[in-house]
Each structure stands twice: as C-alpha cells, then as structure tokens.
Coordinates of C-alpha atoms in Angstrom, one line a residue:
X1 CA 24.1 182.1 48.2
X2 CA 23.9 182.9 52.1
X3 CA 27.0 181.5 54.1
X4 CA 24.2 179.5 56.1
X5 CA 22.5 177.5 53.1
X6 CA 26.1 175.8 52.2
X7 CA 25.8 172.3 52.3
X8 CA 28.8 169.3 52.4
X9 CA 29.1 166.9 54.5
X10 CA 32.9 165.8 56.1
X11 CA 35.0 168.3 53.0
X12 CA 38.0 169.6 53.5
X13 CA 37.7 173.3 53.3
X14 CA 39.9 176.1 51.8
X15 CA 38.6 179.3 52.4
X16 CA 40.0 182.7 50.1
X17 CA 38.6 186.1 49.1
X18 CA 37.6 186.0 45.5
X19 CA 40.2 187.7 43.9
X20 CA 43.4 185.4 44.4
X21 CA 43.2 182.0 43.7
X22 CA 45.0 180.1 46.7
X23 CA 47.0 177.8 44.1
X24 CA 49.3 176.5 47.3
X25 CA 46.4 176.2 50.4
X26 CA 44.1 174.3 47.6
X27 CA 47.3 171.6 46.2
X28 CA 47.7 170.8 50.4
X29 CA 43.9 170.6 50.5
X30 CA 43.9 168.5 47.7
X31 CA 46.2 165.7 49.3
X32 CA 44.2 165.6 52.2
X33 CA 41.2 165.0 50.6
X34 CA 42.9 162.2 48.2
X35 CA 44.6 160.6 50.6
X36 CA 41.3 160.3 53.2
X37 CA 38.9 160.1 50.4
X38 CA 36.5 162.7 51.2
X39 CA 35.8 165.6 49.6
X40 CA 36.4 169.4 49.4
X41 CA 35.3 172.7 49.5
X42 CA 36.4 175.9 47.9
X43 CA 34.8 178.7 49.2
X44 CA 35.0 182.7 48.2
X45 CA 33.9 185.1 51.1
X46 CA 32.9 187.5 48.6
X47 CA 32.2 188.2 45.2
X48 CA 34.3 186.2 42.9
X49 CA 36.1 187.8 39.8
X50 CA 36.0 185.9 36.5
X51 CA 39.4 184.8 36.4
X52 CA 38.8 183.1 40.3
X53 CA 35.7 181.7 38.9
X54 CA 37.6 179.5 36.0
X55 CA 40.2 178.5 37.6
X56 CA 37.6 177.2 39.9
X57 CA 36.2 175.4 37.5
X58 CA 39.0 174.2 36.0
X59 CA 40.1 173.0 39.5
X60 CA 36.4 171.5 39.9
X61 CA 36.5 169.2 36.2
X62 CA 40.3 167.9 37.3
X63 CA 39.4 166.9 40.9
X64 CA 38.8 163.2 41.4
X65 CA 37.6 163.9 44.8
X66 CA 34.1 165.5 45.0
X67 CA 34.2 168.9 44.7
X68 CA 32.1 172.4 45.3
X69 CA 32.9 175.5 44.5
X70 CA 30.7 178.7 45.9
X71 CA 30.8 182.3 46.5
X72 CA 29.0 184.0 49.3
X73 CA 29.2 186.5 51.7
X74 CA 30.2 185.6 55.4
X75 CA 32.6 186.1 57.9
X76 CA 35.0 184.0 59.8
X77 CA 33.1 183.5 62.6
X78 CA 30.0 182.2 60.0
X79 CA 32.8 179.9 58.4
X80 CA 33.8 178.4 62.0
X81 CA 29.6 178.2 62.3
X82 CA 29.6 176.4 59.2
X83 CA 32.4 173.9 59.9
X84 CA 30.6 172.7 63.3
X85 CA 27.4 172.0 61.3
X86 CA 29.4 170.1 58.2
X87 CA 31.2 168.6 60.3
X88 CA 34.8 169.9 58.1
X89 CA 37.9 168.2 59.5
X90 CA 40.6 170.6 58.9
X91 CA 40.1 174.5 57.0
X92 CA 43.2 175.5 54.7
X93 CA 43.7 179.3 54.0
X94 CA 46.6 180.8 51.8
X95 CA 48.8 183.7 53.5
X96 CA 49.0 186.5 50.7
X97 CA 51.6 189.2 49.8
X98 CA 48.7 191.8 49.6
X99 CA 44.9 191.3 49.7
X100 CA 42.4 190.5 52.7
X101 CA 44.9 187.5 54.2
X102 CA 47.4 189.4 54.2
X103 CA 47.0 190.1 57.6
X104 CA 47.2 186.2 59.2
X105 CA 45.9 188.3 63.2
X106 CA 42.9 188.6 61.5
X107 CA 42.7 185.1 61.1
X108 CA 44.1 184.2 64.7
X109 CA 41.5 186.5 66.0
X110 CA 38.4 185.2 64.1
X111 CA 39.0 181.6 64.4
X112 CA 40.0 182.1 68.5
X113 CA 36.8 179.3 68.9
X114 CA 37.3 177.1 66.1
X115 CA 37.2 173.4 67.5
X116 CA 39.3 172.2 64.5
X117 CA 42.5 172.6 63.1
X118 CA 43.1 175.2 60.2
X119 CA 46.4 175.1 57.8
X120 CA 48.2 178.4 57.1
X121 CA 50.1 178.0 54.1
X122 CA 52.4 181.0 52.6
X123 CA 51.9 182.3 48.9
X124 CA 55.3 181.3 48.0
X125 CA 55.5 178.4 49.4
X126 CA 57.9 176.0 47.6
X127 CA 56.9 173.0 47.3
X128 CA 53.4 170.7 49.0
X129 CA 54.5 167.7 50.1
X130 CA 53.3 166.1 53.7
X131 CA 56.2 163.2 53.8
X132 CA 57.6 164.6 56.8
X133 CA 56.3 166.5 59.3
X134 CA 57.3 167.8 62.8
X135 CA 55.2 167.8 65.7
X136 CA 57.0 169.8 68.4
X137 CA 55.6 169.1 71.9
X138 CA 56.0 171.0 75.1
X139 CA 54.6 170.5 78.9
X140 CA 51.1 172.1 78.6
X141 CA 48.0 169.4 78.7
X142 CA 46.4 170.3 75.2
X143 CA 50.1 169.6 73.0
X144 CA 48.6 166.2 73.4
X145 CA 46.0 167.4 70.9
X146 CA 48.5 167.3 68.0
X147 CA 48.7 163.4 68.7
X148 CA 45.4 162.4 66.7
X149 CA 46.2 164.7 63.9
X150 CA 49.4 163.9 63.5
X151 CA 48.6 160.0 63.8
X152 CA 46.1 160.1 61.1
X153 CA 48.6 162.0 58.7
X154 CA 51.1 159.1 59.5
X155 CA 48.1 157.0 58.8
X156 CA 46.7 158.5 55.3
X157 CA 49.1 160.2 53.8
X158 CA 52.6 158.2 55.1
X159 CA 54.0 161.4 56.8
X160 CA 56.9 160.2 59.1
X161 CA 56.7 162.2 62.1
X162 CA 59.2 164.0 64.1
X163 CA 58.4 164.4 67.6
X164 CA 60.6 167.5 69.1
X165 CA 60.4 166.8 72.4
X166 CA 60.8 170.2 74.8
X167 CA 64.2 170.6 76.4
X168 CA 62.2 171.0 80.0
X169 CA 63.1 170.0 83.5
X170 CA 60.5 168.5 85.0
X171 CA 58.2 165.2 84.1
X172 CA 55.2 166.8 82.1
X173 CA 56.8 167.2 78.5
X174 CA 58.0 163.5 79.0
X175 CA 54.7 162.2 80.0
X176 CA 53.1 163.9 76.9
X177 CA 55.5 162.4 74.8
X178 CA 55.1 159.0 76.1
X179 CA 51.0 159.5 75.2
X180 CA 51.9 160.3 72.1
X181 CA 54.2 157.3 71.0
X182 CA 51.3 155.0 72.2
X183 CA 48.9 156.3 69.6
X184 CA 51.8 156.1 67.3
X185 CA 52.5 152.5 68.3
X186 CA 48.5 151.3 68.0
X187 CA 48.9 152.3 64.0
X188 CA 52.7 151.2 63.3
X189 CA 53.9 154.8 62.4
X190 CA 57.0 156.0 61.3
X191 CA 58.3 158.6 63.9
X192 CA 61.5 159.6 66.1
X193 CA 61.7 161.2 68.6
X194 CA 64.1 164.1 69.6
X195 CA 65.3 166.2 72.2
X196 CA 65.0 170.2 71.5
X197 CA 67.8 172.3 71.9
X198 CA 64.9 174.8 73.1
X199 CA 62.3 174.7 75.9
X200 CA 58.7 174.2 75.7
X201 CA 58.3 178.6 75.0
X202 CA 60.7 177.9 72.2
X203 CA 60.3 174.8 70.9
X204 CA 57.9 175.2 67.9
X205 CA 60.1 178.1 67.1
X206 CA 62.8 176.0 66.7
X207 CA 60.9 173.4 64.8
X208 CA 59.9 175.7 61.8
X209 CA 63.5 176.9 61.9
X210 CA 64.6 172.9 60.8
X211 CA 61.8 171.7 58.8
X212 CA 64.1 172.7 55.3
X213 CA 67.2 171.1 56.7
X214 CA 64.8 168.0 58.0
X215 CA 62.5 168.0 54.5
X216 CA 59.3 168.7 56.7
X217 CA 56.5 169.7 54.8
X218 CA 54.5 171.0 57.7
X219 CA 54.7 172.0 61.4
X220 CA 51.8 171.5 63.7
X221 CA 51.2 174.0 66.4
X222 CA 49.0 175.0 69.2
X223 CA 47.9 178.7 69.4
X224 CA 47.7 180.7 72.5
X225 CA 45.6 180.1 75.3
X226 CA 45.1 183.9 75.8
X227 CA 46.3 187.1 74.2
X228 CA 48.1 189.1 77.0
X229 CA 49.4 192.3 77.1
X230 CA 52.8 191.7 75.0
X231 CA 50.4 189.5 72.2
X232 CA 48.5 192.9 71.8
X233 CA 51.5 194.7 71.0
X234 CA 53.7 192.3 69.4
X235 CA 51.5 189.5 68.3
X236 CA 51.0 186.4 70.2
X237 CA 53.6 183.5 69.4
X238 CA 52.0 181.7 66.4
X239 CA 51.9 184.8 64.6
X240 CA 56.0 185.1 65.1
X241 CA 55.7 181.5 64.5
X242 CA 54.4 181.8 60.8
X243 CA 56.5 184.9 60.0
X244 CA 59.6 183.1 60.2
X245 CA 58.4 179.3 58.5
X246 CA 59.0 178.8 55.5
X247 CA 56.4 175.4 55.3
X248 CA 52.6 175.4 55.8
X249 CA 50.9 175.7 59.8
X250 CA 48.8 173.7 60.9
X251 CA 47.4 175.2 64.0
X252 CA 45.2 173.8 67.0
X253 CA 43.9 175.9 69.5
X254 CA 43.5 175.0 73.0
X255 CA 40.5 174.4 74.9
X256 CA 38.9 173.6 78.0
X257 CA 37.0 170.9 75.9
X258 CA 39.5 169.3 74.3
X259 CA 39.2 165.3 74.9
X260 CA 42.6 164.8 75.4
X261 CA 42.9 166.4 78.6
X262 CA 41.6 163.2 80.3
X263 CA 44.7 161.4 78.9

C-alpha cells in the first residue's frame, strides 16, 4: 500500500521500521488510545519481516480499541502529511539500540513541521505508566502549548501533573504558569506547582533528571525554535534532553501558528 492511500480517522499512531517491534512506544500508545477511546495505528515504513508481522497481529486480535496494522513505504515527511489529513492526535515512535531509529536527529529533523505532538520512548524503558507526569515550563510564549496536552492527560488518563516552574527573574515564566493553572482549574486537575532549581535553558533538563525520584512516567517538552550553529555540531537541546531521560518524550514544537500565543 502507498503511504497516501492509508485511511483512519482520529488513531493514535506508532510509527517503526519493520524489523523491530516497538513493544514500549505501542504499550504508551495503547493507554492513550484506551483511555480517550479512539483508536490506533501501527504503521511499518517499509517491508515488514514475518516475525513484525505476527506480533502485529497478535497485537491487532488483543486490542479492544480499533486497530490497523499496515506496511508501506514513506518517509517522515509523508507520515507528518498523513497525520494532517487523519487528523492523528499524538505519533509515538520507539528509540532503538541499533536499527533505522537509532538515530532520534533523524527524527527531530524530519518531523521540524509537524503540528502535533510525537512521544519518544527509549527501548529499555522500564516501566509505561502516565500517573505522573512533569510539565516543565519556562518564559517563551509557545511552553503554553504543553497546557492542553497536559490538561487532557490529567483529564483521560488521571496523570497528576507537576508543573516545574523556571527559576527566572522577570514576569513571563509566572504569567505562563498562571495560564496554565486556569486550564487546570476549568477541569479540577490534580497538579502542583514548583519552583526549579534551574532556569528556563535548564529547566526540562532538570525535569527528566527527577521524573524516577518523582515517579513521572513522562516529561513534556518543546523542541527548538531553530537549529543554530552549536545544534549542528552538538545537537540541539531535546536531543541532549532524551539522551539523559530515562522516561518517554513527549515533544511539541514551536510555531508561529500555534493558538496559544493569543493567550
């Protein structure tokens, strides 16, 4: 099947290559789509082996969500095509020892115009479980943007959210907070907020580095606006960001577009 002839309407999405069966990204897929009752999506950018296609299967008879399974060739930019038109809320990928994501820049760099969130989780990854999360927030207009998806975790699948507020001087970090405990307060969320030790080029840094001692399952974080000169040679921040977690990514990038710069 051509990448463009998938069809799915509002799935969760976990995208792999064929050969290795992304056992941790699907099981954090699989909550999502439980908990929001919609649906999801495996896709293989390539040929599937054998062994990829039954544990597909298998996968596909256990599910009590719907489920699709399908193999095709594409790229990342088709899959950030085919998100727009299926209207996917969030696309989960596994981070792999060896293999064609083993390389998570490649990833970065292909999904730089994705208007949704997509969930980086490591092969050897402990343990799935969205209880707790922390949302670390800094002065920059879009960090606002982890407010909605945070909120309807809180909402779906009862995370109690940590809000790391920046160490900054200045009002903006505040004033982002504040917009973010008003969404929290329409719903009745669980949350608590925090002051960092670490400022707003730290503080998601310092977020992944307490999520075991906190028991957060997941950190959300924006990716760079732009790659500069130091990201070329030594990786932009989210890149040194998922090196050093040891819980899955869930990663927003910024944009002009973004609604929630009229907050």
């Amino acid at each position: 099947m051509n990448i463009r002839e998938l069809s799915y309407s509002r799935h969760f999405l976990v995208v792999a290559d064929g050969k290795h069966f992304p056992e941790k990204a699907y099981q954090a897929a699989s909550l999502f789509a439980k908990a929001f009752a919609k649906g999801l999506t495996l896709l293989a950018l390539g040929d599937a082996s054998e062994e990829f296609i039954n544990k597909a299967e298998s996968k596909g008879q256990e599910a009590d969500y719907p489920f699709i399974f399908e193999s095709c060739q594409g790229t990342l930019v088709d899959v950030c095509d085919l998100s727009e038109r299926t209207e996917t809320p969030i696309i989960f990928f596994e981070i792999t020892k060896k293999g064609t994501y083993s390389n998570p820049m490649n990833i970065f760099k292909g999904l730089r115009d994705l208007r949704i969130p997509f969930v980086m989780v490591k092969e050897d990854t402990s343990k799935i479980d969205f209880s707790n999360i922390i949302v670390p927030i800094g002065y920059l207009p879009e960090e606002k943007e982890k407010a909605p998806y945070s909120s309807n975790m809180g909402r779906f699948l009862h995370s109690e959210i940590l809000l790391l507020k920046a160490n900054d001087y200045g009002s903006k970090t505040a004033k982002n907070v504040e917009s973010i405990r008003s969404l929290f307060d329409k719903f009745n969320l669980k949350y608590e907020i925090r002051k960092a030790v670490n400022d707003s080029f730290k503080v998601e840094k310092e977020a992944v580095s307490i999520a075991a001692k906190e028991n957060a399952g997941m950190v959300i974080i924006s990716t760079s606006r732009d790659y500069g000169l130091d990201d070329m040679f030594f990786g932009p921040k989210e890149l040194h960001i998922l090196k050093a977690t040891t819980v899955p990514l869930m990663c927003i990038n910024p944009r002009g577009d973004l609604y929630v710069l009229c907050w």
